[in-house]
């Protein structure tokens, strides 16, 4: 797996300049990933904690099982937000192009 245009600190630069190629290595036991349909974010003075969870169906009260917790610095969080936003926008644009080509 190779990331898309990351900067040296692991995030994508807003201007697209000063980028360096970084290869992500994912161990075999992590390649399948985990499913999450819920997220919670806690921000403190020195870090951001992202909990990803799975809503257990048909259980009262509603119960969320945390499947992954990611601790980030504020700088890494800002870089992550930019990369995530760009990835989602790219995906939306590709979907729109695909829908246009399907109609023709």
Coordinates of N, CA and C in Angstrom, one line a residue:
X1 N 0.9 -1.2 0.0 CA 0.0 0.0 0.0 C 0.9 1.2 0.0
X2 N 0.6 2.2 -0.9 CA 1.4 3.4 -0.9 C 0.4 4.6 -0.7
X3 N 0.8 5.5 0.2 CA 0.0 6.6 0.4 C 0.0 7.6 -0.7
X4 N -1.0 8.5 -0.7 CA -1.1 9.5 -1.8 C -0.5 10.8 -1.4
X5 N 0.6 11.1 -2.0 CA 1.3 12.4 -1.8 C 1.5 12.9 -0.4
X6 N 2.0 12.1 0.5 CA 2.2 12.6 1.8 C 3.4 13.5 2.0
X7 N 3.4 14.3 3.0 CA 4.6 15.2 3.2 C 5.5 14.4 4.2
X8 N 6.6 15.0 4.5 CA 7.6 14.3 5.4 C 7.0 13.9 6.7
X9 N 6.1 14.7 7.2 CA 5.5 14.4 8.6 C 4.4 13.5 8.5
X10 N 4.1 12.9 7.4 CA 3.0 11.9 7.3 C 1.7 12.4 6.7
X11 N 1.6 13.8 6.6 CA 0.4 14.4 6.1 C 0.6 14.9 4.7
X12 N -0.5 15.2 4.1 CA -0.4 15.8 2.7 C -0.3 17.3 2.9
X13 N 0.6 17.9 2.1 CA 0.7 19.4 2.2 C -0.4 20.0 1.5
X14 N -0.9 21.2 2.0 CA -2.0 21.8 1.4 C -1.7 22.4 0.0
X15 N -0.4 22.8 -0.2 CA -0.1 23.4 -1.5 C 0.4 22.4 -2.5
X16 N 0.7 21.1 -2.0 CA 1.1 20.1 -2.9 C 2.6 20.2 -3.2
X17 N 3.3 21.2 -2.5 CA 4.7 21.4 -2.7 C 5.5 20.7 -1.6
X18 N 6.8 20.4 -1.8 CA 7.6 19.9 -0.8 C 7.2 18.5 -0.4
X19 N 6.6 17.7 -1.3 CA 6.2 16.4 -1.0 C 7.3 15.4 -1.2
X20 N 7.2 14.4 -0.4 CA 8.2 13.3 -0.5 C 7.5 12.0 -0.5
X21 N 7.9 11.0 -1.3 CA 7.2 9.8 -1.4 C 7.5 8.9 -0.1
X22 N 6.4 8.4 0.4 CA 6.5 7.6 1.6 C 5.8 6.3 1.4
X23 N 6.4 5.2 1.7 CA 5.8 3.9 1.5 C 5.2 3.4 2.8
X24 N 3.9 3.1 2.9 CA 3.3 2.5 4.1 C 3.4 1.0 4.1
X25 N 3.9 0.5 5.2 CA 4.0 -1.0 5.3 C 2.9 -1.4 6.3
X26 N 2.1 -2.3 5.8 CA 1.0 -2.9 6.7 C 1.3 -4.3 6.9
X27 N 1.3 -4.7 8.2 CA 1.6 -6.1 8.5 C 0.4 -7.0 8.0
X28 N 0.7 -8.3 7.8 CA -0.4 -9.2 7.3 C -1.6 -9.2 8.2
X29 N -1.4 -9.2 9.5 CA -2.5 -9.3 10.4 C -3.3 -8.0 10.5
X30 N -2.8 -6.9 9.9 CA -3.6 -5.7 9.9 C -4.2 -5.4 8.5
X31 N -3.8 -6.2 7.5 CA -4.3 -5.9 6.1 C -5.8 -5.9 5.9
X32 N -6.5 -6.8 6.7 CA -7.9 -6.9 6.6 C -8.6 -5.7 7.2
X33 N -8.0 -5.0 8.1 CA -8.6 -3.9 8.7 C -9.7 -4.3 9.7
X34 N -10.4 -3.3 10.2 CA -11.5 -3.6 11.1 C -12.7 -2.7 10.6
X35 N -13.9 -3.2 10.9 CA -15.1 -2.4 10.5 C -15.5 -1.5 11.6
X36 N -15.8 -0.3 11.3 CA -16.3 0.7 12.2 C -17.5 1.5 11.6
X37 N -18.6 1.6 12.4 CA -19.7 2.5 11.9 C -20.0 3.5 12.9
X38 N -19.1 3.8 13.8 CA -19.2 4.9 14.8 C -17.8 5.4 15.1
X39 N -17.8 6.7 15.5 CA -16.5 7.3 15.8 C -16.7 8.4 16.9
X40 N -15.7 8.5 17.7 CA -15.8 9.6 18.8 C -14.4 10.2 18.8
X41 N -14.4 11.5 19.0 CA -13.1 12.3 19.1 C -13.0 13.1 20.4
X42 N -11.9 12.9 21.0 CA -11.7 13.7 22.3 C -10.4 14.5 22.1
X43 N -10.5 15.8 22.3 CA -9.4 16.7 22.1 C -8.9 17.2 23.5
X44 N -7.6 17.2 23.8 CA -7.1 17.7 25.0 C -6.0 18.7 24.6
X45 N -5.3 19.3 25.5 CA -4.3 20.3 25.2 C -3.1 19.8 24.4
X46 N -2.8 18.5 24.5 CA -1.6 18.0 23.8 C -1.9 16.9 22.8
X47 N -3.1 16.4 22.8 CA -3.4 15.3 21.8 C -4.9 15.3 21.4
X48 N -5.1 14.4 20.4 CA -6.4 14.1 19.9 C -6.6 12.6 19.9
X49 N -7.6 12.1 20.5 CA -7.9 10.7 20.6 C -9.1 10.4 19.8
X50 N -8.9 9.5 18.8 CA -10.0 9.0 17.9 C -10.4 7.6 18.2
X51 N -11.6 7.4 18.7 CA -12.1 6.0 18.9 C -13.0 5.6 17.8
X52 N -12.7 4.5 17.2 CA -13.6 3.9 16.2 C -14.3 2.7 16.7
X53 N -15.6 2.6 16.5 CA -16.3 1.5 17.1 C -17.3 0.9 16.2
X54 N -17.9 -0.2 16.7 CA -18.9 -0.9 16.0 C -20.2 -0.9 16.9
X55 N -21.3 -0.4 16.3 CA -22.6 -0.4 17.1 C -23.1 -1.9 17.1
X56 N -23.2 -2.4 18.2 CA -23.7 -3.8 18.3 C -25.2 -3.8 18.1
X57 N -25.7 -4.5 17.1 CA -27.1 -4.4 16.7 C -28.0 -5.1 17.7
X58 N -29.3 -4.7 17.9 CA -30.3 -5.3 18.7 C -30.0 -5.4 20.1
X59 N -29.2 -4.5 20.7 CA -28.9 -4.5 22.1 C -29.4 -3.2 22.7
X60 N -30.1 -3.3 23.8 CA -30.5 -2.1 24.6 C -29.8 -2.1 25.9
X61 N -29.3 -1.0 26.4 CA -29.1 0.2 25.6 C -28.1 0.1 24.5
X62 N -28.2 1.0 23.5 CA -27.3 1.0 22.4 C -25.8 0.9 22.9
X63 N -25.1 -0.1 22.4 CA -23.7 -0.4 22.9 C -22.8 -0.3 21.7
X64 N -21.7 0.4 21.9 CA -20.6 0.6 20.9 C -19.4 -0.1 21.4
X65 N -18.9 -1.1 20.7 CA -17.6 -1.7 21.0 C -16.5 -1.0 20.3
X66 N -15.5 -0.5 21.0 CA -14.4 0.2 20.4 C -13.5 -0.8 19.8
X67 N -13.2 -0.7 18.5 CA -12.4 -1.6 17.8 C -11.0 -1.1 17.5
X68 N -10.8 0.3 17.7 CA -9.5 0.9 17.5 C -9.5 2.2 18.1
X69 N -8.4 2.5 18.7 CA -8.2 3.9 19.3 C -6.9 4.4 18.7
X70 N -6.9 5.6 18.2 CA -5.7 6.3 17.6 C -5.5 7.6 18.4
X71 N -4.2 7.7 18.9 CA -3.8 8.9 19.6 C -2.9 9.7 18.6
X72 N -3.3 11.0 18.4 CA -2.6 11.8 17.5 C -2.2 13.1 18.1
X73 N -1.1 13.7 17.6 CA -0.7 15.1 18.0 C -1.6 16.0 17.2
X74 N -1.7 17.3 17.6 CA -2.5 18.2 16.9 C -2.0 18.4 15.5
X75 N -0.7 18.5 15.3 CA -0.2 18.7 14.0 C -0.5 17.5 13.1
X76 N -0.4 16.3 13.6 CA -0.7 15.1 12.8 C -2.2 15.1 12.5
X77 N -3.1 15.5 13.4 CA -4.5 15.6 13.2 C -4.8 16.5 12.1
X78 N -4.2 17.7 12.0 CA -4.5 18.7 11.0 C -4.0 18.1 9.6
X79 N -2.9 17.4 9.6 CA -2.4 16.8 8.3 C -3.4 15.7 7.9
X80 N -3.9 14.9 8.8 CA -4.8 13.8 8.5 C -6.1 14.4 8.0
X81 N -6.6 15.5 8.5 CA -7.8 16.1 8.1 C -7.7 16.5 6.6
X82 N -6.6 17.1 6.2 CA -6.3 17.6 4.9 C -6.3 16.4 3.9
X83 N -5.6 15.3 4.3 CA -5.5 14.1 3.4 C -6.8 13.5 3.3
X84 N -7.6 13.4 4.4 CA -8.9 12.7 4.3 C -9.9 13.6 3.5
X85 N -9.9 14.9 3.6 CA -10.7 15.7 2.9 C -10.4 15.6 1.4
X86 N -9.1 15.7 1.0 CA -8.8 15.5 -0.4 C -9.1 14.2 -1.0
X87 N -9.0 13.1 -0.2 CA -9.3 11.8 -0.7 C -10.8 11.7 -0.9
X88 N -11.6 12.2 0.0 CA -13.1 12.2 -0.2 C -13.5 13.0 -1.4
X89 N -12.9 14.2 -1.5 CA -13.3 15.0 -2.7 C -12.9 14.4 -4.0
X90 N -11.7 13.7 -4.1 CA -11.3 13.0 -5.3 C -12.3 11.9 -5.6
X91 N -12.7 11.2 -4.6 CA -13.7 10.1 -4.7 C -15.0 10.6 -5.3
X92 N -15.5 11.7 -4.7 CA -16.7 12.3 -5.2 C -16.6 12.7 -6.6
X93 N -15.5 13.3 -7.0 CA -15.4 13.8 -8.4 C -15.3 12.6 -9.3
X94 N -14.7 11.5 -8.9 CA -14.6 10.3 -9.8 C -16.0 9.7 -9.9
X95 N -16.8 9.7 -8.8 CA -18.2 9.2 -8.9 C -19.0 10.0 -9.8
X96 N -18.9 11.3 -9.8 CA -19.6 12.2 -10.7 C -19.3 11.9 -12.1
X97 N -18.0 11.8 -12.4 CA -17.5 11.5 -13.8 C -18.1 10.1 -14.2
X98 N -18.1 9.1 -13.3 CA -18.6 7.8 -13.7 C -20.1 7.9 -14.0
X99 N -20.8 8.6 -13.2 CA -22.3 8.8 -13.4 C -22.6 9.4 -14.7
X100 N -21.8 10.5 -15.1 CA -21.9 11.1 -16.4 C -21.7 10.2 -17.5
X101 N -20.6 9.4 -17.4 CA -20.3 8.5 -18.5 C -21.3 7.4 -18.6
X102 N -22.0 7.0 -17.5 CA -23.0 5.9 -17.6 C -24.3 6.5 -18.3
X103 N -24.5 7.8 -18.2 CA -25.7 8.3 -18.8 C -25.6 8.5 -20.3
X104 N -24.3 8.5 -20.8 CA -24.1 8.8 -22.2 C -24.2 7.5 -23.0

